[in-house]
XYZ file of C-alpha atoms in Angstrom:
694
model
C 19.463 29.611 21.150
C 18.140 27.439 23.971
C 17.439 23.788 23.270
C 14.123 22.472 24.569
C 14.378 19.113 26.331
C 12.426 16.294 24.719
C 10.626 13.473 26.514
C 13.602 11.214 25.841
C 15.950 13.804 27.338
C 13.837 14.102 30.478
C 13.739 10.308 30.800
C 17.527 10.140 30.507
C 18.038 12.852 33.146
C 15.544 11.119 35.430
C 17.328 7.777 35.129
C 20.698 9.352 35.954
C 19.295 11.317 38.869
C 17.517 8.250 40.257
C 20.699 6.181 40.028
C 22.804 8.803 41.774
C 20.252 9.508 44.515
C 19.713 5.808 45.148
C 23.445 5.363 45.733
C 23.621 8.272 48.193
C 20.454 7.172 49.958
C 21.604 3.592 50.463
C 25.051 4.720 51.654
C 23.499 7.032 54.252
C 20.818 4.628 55.480
C 22.773 1.358 55.438
C 26.472 2.118 56.074
C 28.631 -1.021 56.150
C 25.559 -3.275 55.926
C 26.421 -6.794 54.665
C 23.849 -8.920 52.774
C 25.114 -12.142 51.222
C 22.567 -13.686 48.817
C 24.221 -15.664 46.042
C 21.004 -16.897 44.308
C 19.602 -13.360 44.000
C 22.944 -12.100 42.770
C 23.163 -14.856 40.160
C 19.613 -14.162 38.984
C 20.257 -10.429 38.581
C 23.498 -11.025 36.700
C 21.945 -13.702 34.484
C 19.028 -11.423 33.532
C 21.451 -8.586 32.887
C 23.608 -10.784 30.687
C 20.528 -11.948 28.743
C 19.375 -8.372 28.189
C 22.859 -7.307 27.033
C 23.065 -10.217 24.608
C 19.618 -9.529 23.161
C 20.422 -5.860 22.773
C 23.576 -6.749 20.885
C 21.687 -9.146 18.584
C 19.049 -6.494 17.813
C 21.715 -3.969 16.877
C 23.470 -6.515 14.681
C 20.179 -7.466 12.996
C 19.614 -3.810 12.134
C 23.163 -3.017 11.079
C 22.019 -2.555 7.471
C 20.157 0.553 8.654
C 23.204 2.225 10.189
C 26.066 1.773 7.722
C 28.273 2.630 10.710
C 30.839 0.168 12.072
C 30.888 2.030 15.416
C 27.438 0.728 16.278
C 28.544 -2.702 15.188
C 31.415 -2.415 17.691
C 28.922 -1.514 20.436
C 26.744 -4.467 19.456
C 29.751 -6.811 19.623
C 30.679 -5.393 23.039
C 27.167 -5.945 24.376
C 27.284 -9.545 23.181
C 30.592 -10.031 24.982
C 29.243 -8.374 28.149
C 26.252 -10.689 28.095
C 28.468 -13.766 27.777
C 30.841 -12.682 30.586
C 27.886 -11.714 32.807
C 26.515 -15.205 32.250
C 29.787 -16.799 33.355
C 29.878 -14.355 36.303
C 26.360 -15.479 37.318
C 27.307 -19.172 37.450
C 30.773 -18.793 39.017
C 31.558 -19.151 42.748
C 32.517 -16.114 44.875
C 36.288 -16.207 44.401
C 38.906 -14.395 42.328
C 37.289 -15.408 39.043
C 33.953 -14.109 40.292
C 35.241 -10.499 40.406
C 37.527 -10.940 37.376
C 34.612 -11.894 35.083
C 32.625 -8.956 36.364
C 35.500 -6.521 35.796
C 36.302 -7.978 32.368
C 32.660 -7.516 31.302
C 32.784 -3.869 32.400
C 36.082 -3.195 30.633
C 34.839 -4.838 27.404
C 31.619 -2.803 27.558
C 33.555 0.429 28.150
C 35.810 -0.255 25.177
C 32.784 -1.063 23.008
C 30.916 2.147 23.933
C 34.046 4.223 23.357
C 33.880 3.127 19.690
C 31.579 6.086 19.191
C 34.689 8.317 19.120
C 36.444 6.244 16.476
C 36.367 7.887 13.041
C 34.161 6.084 10.474
C 36.066 3.835 8.086
C 38.828 3.048 10.571
C 37.858 -0.653 10.559
C 37.879 -2.551 7.321
C 34.779 -4.299 6.031
C 36.184 -7.783 6.573
C 37.248 -6.999 10.159
C 33.877 -5.355 10.818
C 32.018 -8.448 9.614
C 34.219 -10.763 11.705
C 34.130 -8.617 14.860
C 30.998 -10.171 16.479
C 32.340 -13.685 15.933
C 35.794 -12.768 17.310
C 34.288 -11.187 20.432
C 31.994 -14.145 21.056
C 34.837 -16.627 20.585
C 37.275 -14.761 22.833
C 34.746 -14.111 25.623
C 33.508 -17.705 25.646
C 37.092 -18.990 25.830
C 38.001 -16.438 28.527
C 34.922 -17.318 30.595
C 35.576 -21.059 30.366
C 39.228 -20.672 31.385
C 38.288 -18.413 34.296
C 35.691 -20.855 35.605
C 37.942 -23.874 35.042
C 41.084 -22.469 36.703
C 39.969 -20.132 39.522
C 43.200 -20.636 41.543
C 45.537 -19.515 38.747
C 44.040 -16.037 38.442
C 45.332 -12.703 39.763
C 43.825 -11.612 43.097
C 40.933 -9.180 42.598
C 39.912 -9.148 46.318
C 42.022 -8.720 49.444
C 40.498 -9.195 52.943
C 36.932 -8.730 51.715
C 37.900 -5.617 49.818
C 38.504 -5.096 46.102
C 42.158 -5.282 45.135
C 43.879 -2.319 43.421
C 43.841 -4.178 40.088
C 40.058 -4.583 40.310
C 39.650 -0.901 41.155
C 41.929 0.069 38.274
C 40.093 -2.063 35.707
C 36.673 -0.800 36.785
C 37.922 2.773 36.976
C 39.096 2.583 33.397
C 35.738 1.037 32.450
C 33.920 3.940 34.171
C 35.924 6.507 32.193
C 35.304 4.659 28.912
C 31.568 4.364 29.613
C 31.231 8.059 30.420
C 33.246 8.948 27.309
C 30.943 6.728 25.255
C 27.914 8.374 26.890
C 29.188 11.822 25.873
C 29.778 10.629 22.313
C 26.346 9.085 21.915
C 24.750 12.146 23.495
C 26.336 14.324 20.819
C 25.261 11.819 18.126
C 21.674 11.932 19.383
C 21.729 15.758 19.179
C 22.966 15.505 15.602
C 20.796 12.662 14.285
C 17.790 12.663 16.643
C 17.715 8.867 16.531
C 16.257 7.194 19.649
C 18.885 4.432 19.463
C 21.650 6.972 20.106
C 19.753 8.341 23.115
C 19.267 4.821 24.448
C 22.988 4.005 24.130
C 23.889 7.302 25.816
C 21.601 6.421 28.723
C 23.026 2.911 29.013
C 26.596 4.234 28.956
C 25.877 6.740 31.750
C 24.174 4.099 33.896
C 27.045 1.675 33.342
C 29.514 4.479 34.165
C 27.687 5.351 37.402
C 27.653 1.673 38.369
C 31.405 1.469 37.864
C 31.957 4.605 39.947
C 29.874 3.055 42.741
C 31.988 -0.088 42.412
C 35.081 1.933 43.324
C 33.640 2.936 46.721
C 32.045 -0.402 47.621
C 33.050 -3.797 49.015
C 31.635 -7.262 48.244
C 28.109 -7.802 49.633
C 27.840 -4.323 51.217
C 24.863 -2.068 50.613
C 26.814 0.064 48.061
C 27.783 -3.186 46.281
C 24.120 -4.095 45.850
C 23.321 -0.508 44.773
C 25.567 -0.555 41.692
C 24.171 -3.979 40.872
C 20.693 -2.458 40.923
C 21.893 0.414 38.713
C 23.407 -2.024 36.229
C 20.256 -4.111 36.382
C 18.186 -0.989 35.638
C 20.390 -0.385 32.634
C 19.832 -3.945 31.481
C 16.065 -3.630 32.063
C 16.124 -0.501 29.931
C 17.908 -2.427 27.205
C 15.496 -5.352 27.566
C 12.536 -2.970 27.299
C 13.973 -1.585 24.094
C 14.485 -5.108 22.766
C 10.907 -6.050 23.689
C 9.492 -2.973 22.045
C 11.633 -3.639 19.025
C 10.429 -7.226 18.930
C 6.785 -6.168 19.192
C 7.332 -3.555 16.504
C 9.141 -6.083 14.356
C 6.314 -8.615 14.754
C 3.776 -5.911 13.914
C 5.813 -4.877 10.880
C 6.060 -8.515 9.803
C 2.322 -8.965 10.175
C 1.638 -5.832 8.188
C 4.149 -6.947 5.586
C 2.544 -10.385 5.395
C -0.912 -8.828 5.082
C 0.383 -6.486 2.399
C 2.084 -9.391 0.644
C -1.113 -11.426 0.810
C -3.121 -8.542 -0.612
C -0.511 -8.072 -3.301
C -0.642 -11.766 -4.155
C -4.425 -11.619 -4.422
C -4.209 -8.542 -6.617
C -1.633 -10.233 -8.831
C -3.809 -13.359 -8.967
C -6.783 -11.207 -9.952
C -4.791 -9.411 -12.657
C -3.501 -12.728 -14.013
C -7.022 -14.200 -13.999
C -8.379 -11.133 -15.813
C -5.651 -11.422 -18.439
C -6.443 -15.112 -18.914
C -10.169 -14.364 -19.232
C -9.439 -11.744 -21.890
C -7.410 -14.318 -23.808
C -9.962 -17.140 -23.522
C -13.331 -15.354 -23.824
C -15.116 -15.555 -27.137
C -17.704 -12.849 -26.420
C -17.898 -9.596 -24.461
C -20.540 -11.088 -22.143
C -18.246 -14.002 -21.249
C -15.386 -11.605 -20.550
C -17.334 -9.161 -18.354
C -18.962 -11.943 -16.332
C -15.563 -13.563 -15.776
C -14.061 -10.245 -14.652
C -16.904 -9.693 -12.152
C -16.345 -13.171 -10.720
C -12.560 -12.760 -10.463
C -12.820 -9.397 -8.689
C -15.393 -10.756 -6.252
C -13.532 -13.968 -5.435
C -10.006 -12.544 -5.242
C -10.702 -9.199 -3.559
C -13.545 -10.274 -1.212
C -16.432 -8.363 -2.833
C -19.833 -10.019 -2.856
C -21.885 -8.340 -5.611
C -20.618 -7.079 -8.971
C -22.480 -5.459 -11.881
C -21.568 -4.337 -15.377
C -23.251 -1.296 -16.922
C -22.807 -0.909 -20.679
C -22.901 2.344 -22.607
C -26.014 2.949 -24.701
C -24.564 5.307 -27.315
C -27.916 6.112 -28.878
C -29.568 7.285 -25.648
C -26.360 8.306 -23.852
C -27.090 6.284 -20.703
C -25.497 3.371 -18.899
C -27.696 0.270 -18.801
C -27.474 -2.867 -16.661
C -26.033 -5.793 -18.631
C -24.615 -8.470 -16.329
C -24.348 -9.519 -12.678
C -22.259 -11.758 -10.409
C -22.734 -12.395 -6.687
C -21.664 -14.902 -4.070
C -24.177 -17.669 -3.284
C -24.773 -16.541 0.305
C -25.763 -12.951 -0.554
C -29.470 -12.168 -0.175
C -29.781 -9.000 -2.243
C -32.682 -9.814 -4.569
C -34.442 -6.481 -4.059
C -31.247 -4.484 -4.549
C -30.329 -6.441 -7.686
C -33.834 -6.153 -9.166
C -33.883 -2.413 -8.496
C -30.475 -2.053 -10.175
C -31.570 -3.975 -13.282
C -34.411 -1.493 -13.868
C -32.184 1.596 -13.594
C -30.199 3.668 -16.062
C -27.519 6.235 -15.246
C -26.728 9.449 -17.016
C -23.389 11.228 -16.830
C -22.695 12.423 -13.283
C -25.740 10.598 -11.891
C -25.022 8.347 -8.877
C -21.855 6.305 -8.355
C -21.895 4.814 -11.856
C -22.568 8.202 -13.464
C -19.805 9.899 -11.461
C -17.298 7.313 -12.667
C -18.486 8.026 -16.219
C -18.070 11.775 -15.620
C -14.610 11.634 -13.999
C -13.218 8.693 -15.940
C -11.565 7.438 -12.723
C -12.312 4.714 -10.127
C -14.339 5.825 -7.074
C -14.364 4.113 -3.662
C -17.155 4.630 -1.091
C -16.464 3.197 2.403
C -20.194 3.006 3.242
C -22.824 3.645 0.568
C -25.588 3.722 3.193
C -24.080 6.923 4.605
C -23.356 8.520 1.218
C -26.042 11.051 0.178
C -25.024 10.861 -3.493
C -25.658 7.098 -3.750
C -29.117 6.639 -5.306
C -29.591 3.037 -4.168
C -28.677 3.653 -0.518
C -31.979 2.440 0.954
C -31.965 -0.728 -1.117
C -28.323 -1.359 -0.191
C -29.099 -0.886 3.513
C -31.921 -3.432 3.363
C -29.566 -5.865 1.615
C -26.849 -5.262 4.196
C -24.392 -3.871 1.628
C -22.000 -1.116 2.704
C -18.597 -0.913 0.984
C -18.556 -0.122 -2.738
C -16.281 0.881 -5.577
C -16.731 1.424 -9.295
C -14.294 1.850 -12.172
C -14.598 2.691 -15.877
C -14.204 0.228 -18.734
C -12.651 2.301 -21.460
C -10.075 2.723 -24.176
C -8.671 6.212 -24.029
C -11.608 8.640 -24.072
C -13.991 5.952 -25.376
C -16.167 4.646 -22.523
C -17.637 1.173 -23.009
C -19.165 0.781 -19.559
C -18.707 0.852 -15.773
C -18.225 -1.988 -13.269
C -19.338 -1.522 -9.650
C -18.873 -3.963 -6.741
C -20.364 -4.138 -3.237
C -19.527 -5.772 0.074
C -21.399 -6.318 3.321
C -18.507 -4.788 5.260
C -17.148 -1.256 5.041
C -13.754 -0.984 3.342
C -11.436 1.988 3.558
C -10.095 3.104 0.174
C -7.061 1.132 -0.987
C -4.942 3.111 -3.440
C -3.202 0.029 -4.839
C -6.517 -1.749 -5.433
C -7.901 1.321 -7.211
C -4.817 1.474 -9.432
C -5.208 -2.219 -10.227
C -8.910 -1.751 -11.030
C -8.132 1.165 -13.326
C -5.722 -1.136 -15.180
C -8.360 -3.904 -15.312
C -10.849 -1.420 -16.762
C -8.372 -0.527 -19.508
C -7.768 -4.214 -20.293
C -11.498 -4.930 -20.560
C -11.944 -1.784 -22.651
C -9.211 -2.889 -25.044
C -10.859 -6.318 -25.282
C -14.253 -4.776 -26.079
C -12.689 -2.427 -28.609
C -10.916 -5.363 -30.262
C -14.138 -7.371 -30.417
C -15.986 -4.405 -31.925
C -13.223 -3.968 -34.499
C -13.347 -7.690 -35.300
C -17.127 -7.518 -35.710
C -16.849 -4.513 -38.019
C -14.144 -6.308 -39.983
C -16.333 -9.396 -40.352
C -19.245 -7.219 -41.461
C -17.011 -5.477 -43.975
C -15.751 -8.794 -45.308
C -19.305 -10.117 -45.565
C -20.402 -6.930 -47.325
C -17.527 -7.165 -49.795
C -18.390 -10.798 -50.529
C -22.039 -9.850 -50.946
C -21.198 -6.918 -53.189
C -18.978 -9.154 -55.285
C -21.785 -11.697 -55.573
C -24.343 -9.014 -56.387
C -22.055 -7.502 -58.996
C -21.924 -10.867 -60.700
C -25.704 -11.204 -60.414
C -26.139 -7.724 -61.891
C -23.862 -8.624 -64.778
C -25.811 -11.805 -65.449
C -29.133 -9.943 -65.213
C -27.807 -7.333 -67.632
C -26.936 -10.073 -70.099
C -30.333 -11.704 -69.527
C -32.088 -8.370 -70.030
C -30.247 -7.788 -73.273
C -31.106 -11.272 -74.522
C -34.734 -10.963 -73.410
C -35.025 -7.619 -75.169
C -33.765 -9.201 -78.351
C -36.079 -12.187 -77.950
C -39.118 -10.042 -77.050
C -38.697 -7.819 -80.066
C -39.933 -10.455 -82.609
C -42.743 -11.333 -80.185
C -43.901 -7.696 -80.057
C -43.460 -7.349 -83.804
C -45.234 -10.648 -84.421
C -48.093 -9.588 -82.146
C -48.463 -6.395 -84.184
C -48.474 -8.309 -87.487
C -50.908 -10.840 -86.050
C -53.221 -8.002 -84.997
C -53.112 -6.573 -88.520
C -53.742 -9.954 -90.160
C -56.651 -10.764 -87.842
C -58.177 -7.349 -88.418
C -57.927 -7.827 -92.193
C -59.399 -11.330 -92.000
C -62.280 -10.247 -89.739
C -63.024 -7.317 -92.054
C -63.538 -9.667 -95.035
C -66.037 -11.894 -93.237
C -69.710 -11.545 -94.134
C -71.898 -9.694 -91.638
C -73.639 -12.645 -90.005
C -70.366 -14.489 -89.501
C -68.557 -11.372 -88.255
C -71.294 -10.740 -85.743
C -71.188 -14.346 -84.535
C -67.434 -14.354 -83.913
C -67.238 -10.791 -82.483
C -66.509 -12.088 -78.930
C -63.645 -14.131 -80.345
C -62.343 -11.046 -82.114
C -62.425 -9.043 -78.879
C -60.681 -11.817 -76.942
C -57.878 -12.085 -79.550
C -57.449 -8.315 -79.423
C -57.228 -8.416 -75.632
C -54.705 -11.267 -75.710
C -52.540 -9.537 -78.299
C -52.581 -6.347 -76.195
C -51.655 -8.381 -73.099
C -48.708 -9.859 -75.052
C -47.528 -6.367 -75.977
C -47.829 -4.977 -72.432
C -46.314 -8.083 -70.850
C -43.355 -7.919 -73.237
C -42.781 -4.301 -72.255
C -43.169 -5.056 -68.554
C -40.851 -8.055 -68.776
C -38.176 -5.844 -70.234
C -38.724 -3.181 -67.539
C -38.856 -5.821 -64.816
C -35.499 -7.346 -65.714
C -33.941 -3.882 -65.674
C -35.473 -3.116 -62.277
C -34.221 -6.419 -60.898
C -30.719 -5.577 -62.039
C -31.007 -2.067 -60.576
C -32.297 -3.470 -57.285
C -29.342 -5.841 -57.006
C -26.884 -3.023 -57.774
C -28.575 -0.680 -55.340
C -29.595 1.662 -58.180
C -33.030 2.808 -59.183
C -34.656 5.326 -61.454
C -36.161 8.391 -59.790
C -39.739 7.714 -58.668
C -42.472 9.371 -60.721
C -45.120 10.391 -58.182
C -48.554 11.317 -59.511
C -52.211 10.833 -58.513
C -52.954 7.126 -58.515
C -56.007 4.914 -57.884
C -55.050 1.663 -56.183
C -58.204 0.011 -57.556
C -56.967 0.633 -61.135
C -53.489 -0.715 -60.299
C -54.900 -3.911 -58.816
C -57.314 -4.259 -61.743
C -54.401 -4.095 -64.214
C -52.527 -6.719 -62.192
C -55.527 -9.019 -62.132
C -56.085 -8.511 -65.878
C -52.493 -9.636 -66.553
C -52.637 -12.655 -64.219
C -56.264 -13.696 -64.873
C -55.361 -16.478 -67.334
C -52.733 -17.939 -64.933
C -55.223 -17.816 -62.038
C -58.008 -19.408 -64.114
C -55.714 -22.242 -65.172
C -55.027 -23.049 -61.493
C -58.654 -22.443 -60.486
C -57.634 -19.668 -58.067
C -60.055 -16.806 -57.474
C -58.706 -13.240 -57.595
C -60.732 -10.957 -55.302
C -60.866 -7.301 -54.305
C -62.244 -5.814 -51.068
C -62.640 -2.130 -50.239
C -60.445 -0.824 -53.023
C -63.096 1.365 -54.660
C -63.574 3.308 -51.425
C -59.883 4.236 -51.158
C -58.893 7.838 -51.926
C -56.505 8.780 -54.708
C -52.906 8.738 -53.446
C -49.620 10.172 -54.716
C -47.571 7.241 -55.935
C -45.484 5.815 -58.735
C -48.113 3.695 -60.495
C -45.587 1.613 -62.436
C -43.694 0.683 -59.293
C -46.864 -0.151 -57.377
C -47.965 -2.370 -60.269
C -44.666 -4.285 -60.033
C -44.941 -4.659 -56.261
C -48.544 -5.905 -56.265
C -47.870 -8.033 -59.342
C -44.985 -9.745 -57.512
C -47.072 -10.459 -54.424
C -50.085 -11.816 -56.375
C -47.957 -13.711 -58.882
C -46.001 -15.347 -56.025
C -49.203 -16.208 -54.203
C -51.082 -17.945 -57.060
C -48.750 -21.013 -57.280
C -48.950 -21.439 -53.478
C -52.762 -21.657 -53.461
C -54.528 -24.953 -54.082
C -57.401 -25.229 -56.556
C -60.503 -23.568 -55.118
C -58.446 -21.154 -53.052
C -58.188 -17.396 -53.427
C -55.902 -14.374 -53.460
C -57.530 -11.242 -52.071
C -56.332 -7.631 -52.124
C -57.969 -5.616 -49.338
C -57.830 -1.873 -48.824
C -58.831 0.539 -46.049
C -57.806 3.809 -44.450
C -56.298 4.102 -40.988
C -57.929 6.092 -38.177
C -55.892 9.205 -38.922
C -57.142 9.247 -42.544
C -53.541 9.950 -43.586
C -52.576 6.449 -44.686
C -54.036 3.588 -46.664
C -53.528 -0.022 -45.601
C -53.224 -2.544 -48.445
C -53.210 -6.282 -47.681
C -52.496 -9.158 -50.076
C -53.967 -12.296 -48.485
C -53.851 -15.835 -49.852
C -55.178 -19.167 -48.650
C -52.029 -21.014 -49.667
C -49.689 -23.306 -47.732
C -47.879 -20.509 -45.827
C -44.164 -20.107 -45.158
C -41.712 -21.621 -42.744
C -40.005 -19.260 -40.255
C -36.739 -19.672 -42.176
C -38.341 -18.410 -45.404
C -40.376 -15.702 -43.644
C -37.364 -14.263 -41.789
C -35.299 -13.939 -44.968
C -37.924 -11.963 -46.926
C -37.152 -8.440 -48.139
C -33.390 -9.170 -48.256
C -30.844 -10.455 -50.740
C -30.857 -13.758 -48.869
C -34.557 -14.347 -49.592
C -35.342 -18.033 -50.205
C -37.582 -18.935 -53.152
C -39.610 -22.165 -53.168
C -40.579 -21.827 -56.830
C -38.666 -23.878 -59.360
C -36.145 -21.526 -60.958
C -37.084 -18.678 -58.605
C -34.445 -16.078 -57.645
C -35.962 -14.928 -54.362
C -35.605 -11.270 -55.478
C -39.348 -10.619 -55.911
C -39.998 -9.658 -52.280
C -36.800 -7.559 -52.246
C -38.184 -5.581 -55.192
C -41.465 -5.169 -53.297
C -39.560 -3.839 -50.262
C -37.662 -1.377 -52.438
C -40.931 -0.081 -53.909
C -42.498 0.362 -50.453
C -39.356 2.107 -49.171
C -39.402 4.432 -52.180
C -42.925 5.449 -51.131
C -41.909 5.986 -47.516
C -44.174 3.149 -46.404
C -43.845 -0.040 -44.403
C -44.437 -3.706 -45.180
C -44.904 -6.620 -42.810
C -45.792 -10.269 -43.276
C -47.858 -12.797 -41.343
C -47.710 -16.441 -42.323
C -48.710 -19.772 -40.818
C -47.781 -23.027 -42.480
C -50.898 -24.728 -43.854
C -53.129 -21.639 -43.425
C -51.814 -18.950 -45.744
C -49.885 -15.702 -45.908
C -50.780 -12.014 -45.591
C -48.610 -9.048 -46.635
C -49.593 -5.682 -45.111
C -48.460 -2.473 -46.820
C -48.919 1.009 -45.345
C -48.686 4.005 -47.737
C -49.097 7.717 -47.124
C -51.980 9.308 -49.020
C -49.912 12.449 -49.651
C -46.892 10.497 -50.806
C -43.448 10.186 -49.239
C -41.626 13.039 -47.489
C -38.890 14.977 -49.223
C -36.274 13.253 -47.046
C -37.494 9.843 -48.221
C -37.420 10.886 -51.884
C -33.917 12.303 -51.492
C -32.701 9.125 -49.768
C -34.149 6.945 -52.549
C -32.678 9.089 -55.303
C -29.260 9.122 -53.639
């Protein structure tokens, strides 16, 4: 199977061909040409030594990637070559001049031949010490060579290289070419560009050494192998430069990634702290919006809460940076709702996952695109606030710049959404627990009240019994006495007889109603009630009976009891006994609040649909404070009467509810109070009756 040459292979072949052709061309064009230029020579050698040293340092810095002591041997050799080349550049043209050059070549050849050494041949300690040993030995060798040039073996004879110089460089050429073959095979096996680079360097160094063997100092061939070596060093320096640029770029990317990670961690920590410190859900969500905006560079954030009843997401809260001018966009968002799958917020609801849009102005599914464009907003993301499958809301954020999706940020936001969801779930559980505790306390209190009312009812029943019996005996005695009076006297006191009969009857009915009323109060507290008895009922008769019972009390306080429009009301289906209790409570409560000369009026009319009657109990009394008014129709009702329980209006509310009606109150301190009751002419619906009976 034929192997196709890669770009690196072609570059390597080109470098070798160029080096070989340049040597042949120079030899043919400039035979025996002498050009002595020590400064240029020193500059070339110094640059070559610098490149070799840098190459060695780069390889050593990346040794953790190789796990191969052979490359560490090459790196040590390059360091040594660089040091010896440096000494060669600063030495004078004498025996040491050529010796340093030959020693550098031999050291480099030995280093490149390390590629053929089996892995594991060098121990870890020796491998770690190798660079330091090479540096120490080469520095010492270079200093001795420069310091004692006249005590060195002769490497030149009559302007020609001595046999020892040719031998050393010949051995170096063989070692370089052997190293080139080894690295070439390694590059075929691993495909790593570093192996190809070292193979190229080894071949160029080997060619330079071969040219050394056929050259003499300062001749054209002598300069040619210098150029070849310099090309090899330039190649190494290019690699080092590219590696440096790549390293700097990697460092910058790593720093940017680290900075982003730090900001994400700071945001997560801040969110956790907000969850721990916030007392309410609103405080928590607003803090989360602010943290995300400030730490992740987003400029507008909104929280959309789930409306379980209507199954939509509604705007709840907002955060934005001070310099953002997005009033129109924000106002438009506040007026919107999102259903499942509708817009960005609805899609997050539907998928249950964060969504990132690089530019909302170019996204056809984003409903607020035009508003966002006018506000200059482009980048956006949204994520769910949830606990498991339970969605509590969605948070979306916007920026004036486009942002490409960041997977790590989305994962962090998904985690933030879960944290906020857990917080909201905990707060809801705490609220339900508090409500349960309050209900248990209330039920315990009401149970005690019911027990007391039961005892009171039993005692009242026992105490009312002699009153009812006494009223009956009194009626009999008065009847007997009146029957024995002579006719003129009996006729004269007939009005008195009728009034005593009416009062005795009122005592009997009031005793019965008192007994029933105490029982109803106890039932109301316990949440129990007897089934309503609906039958045709005239409201005018009910009010008349109430007024008849309370007439004496009203006359004593000089309060007028009035009726308006009751006779024109149609007959309705209602529980007459319950309505009597409700209206009795309202009128009885109103009389003590009205000053002498004032009035209590019961008004009646039909609504426009002719399906309901509207009954109003209006007094000219002193009115109620907001605190008293707001507690009406509940167990917490506040009574201003001495000894009052505050349960009267609760009983009224229960009666109205049993009839499927409504009751409202209007009151102004110093001007009076008006209760408005709405009742259906046909009576309550079956659902209402069932609810009351259950």
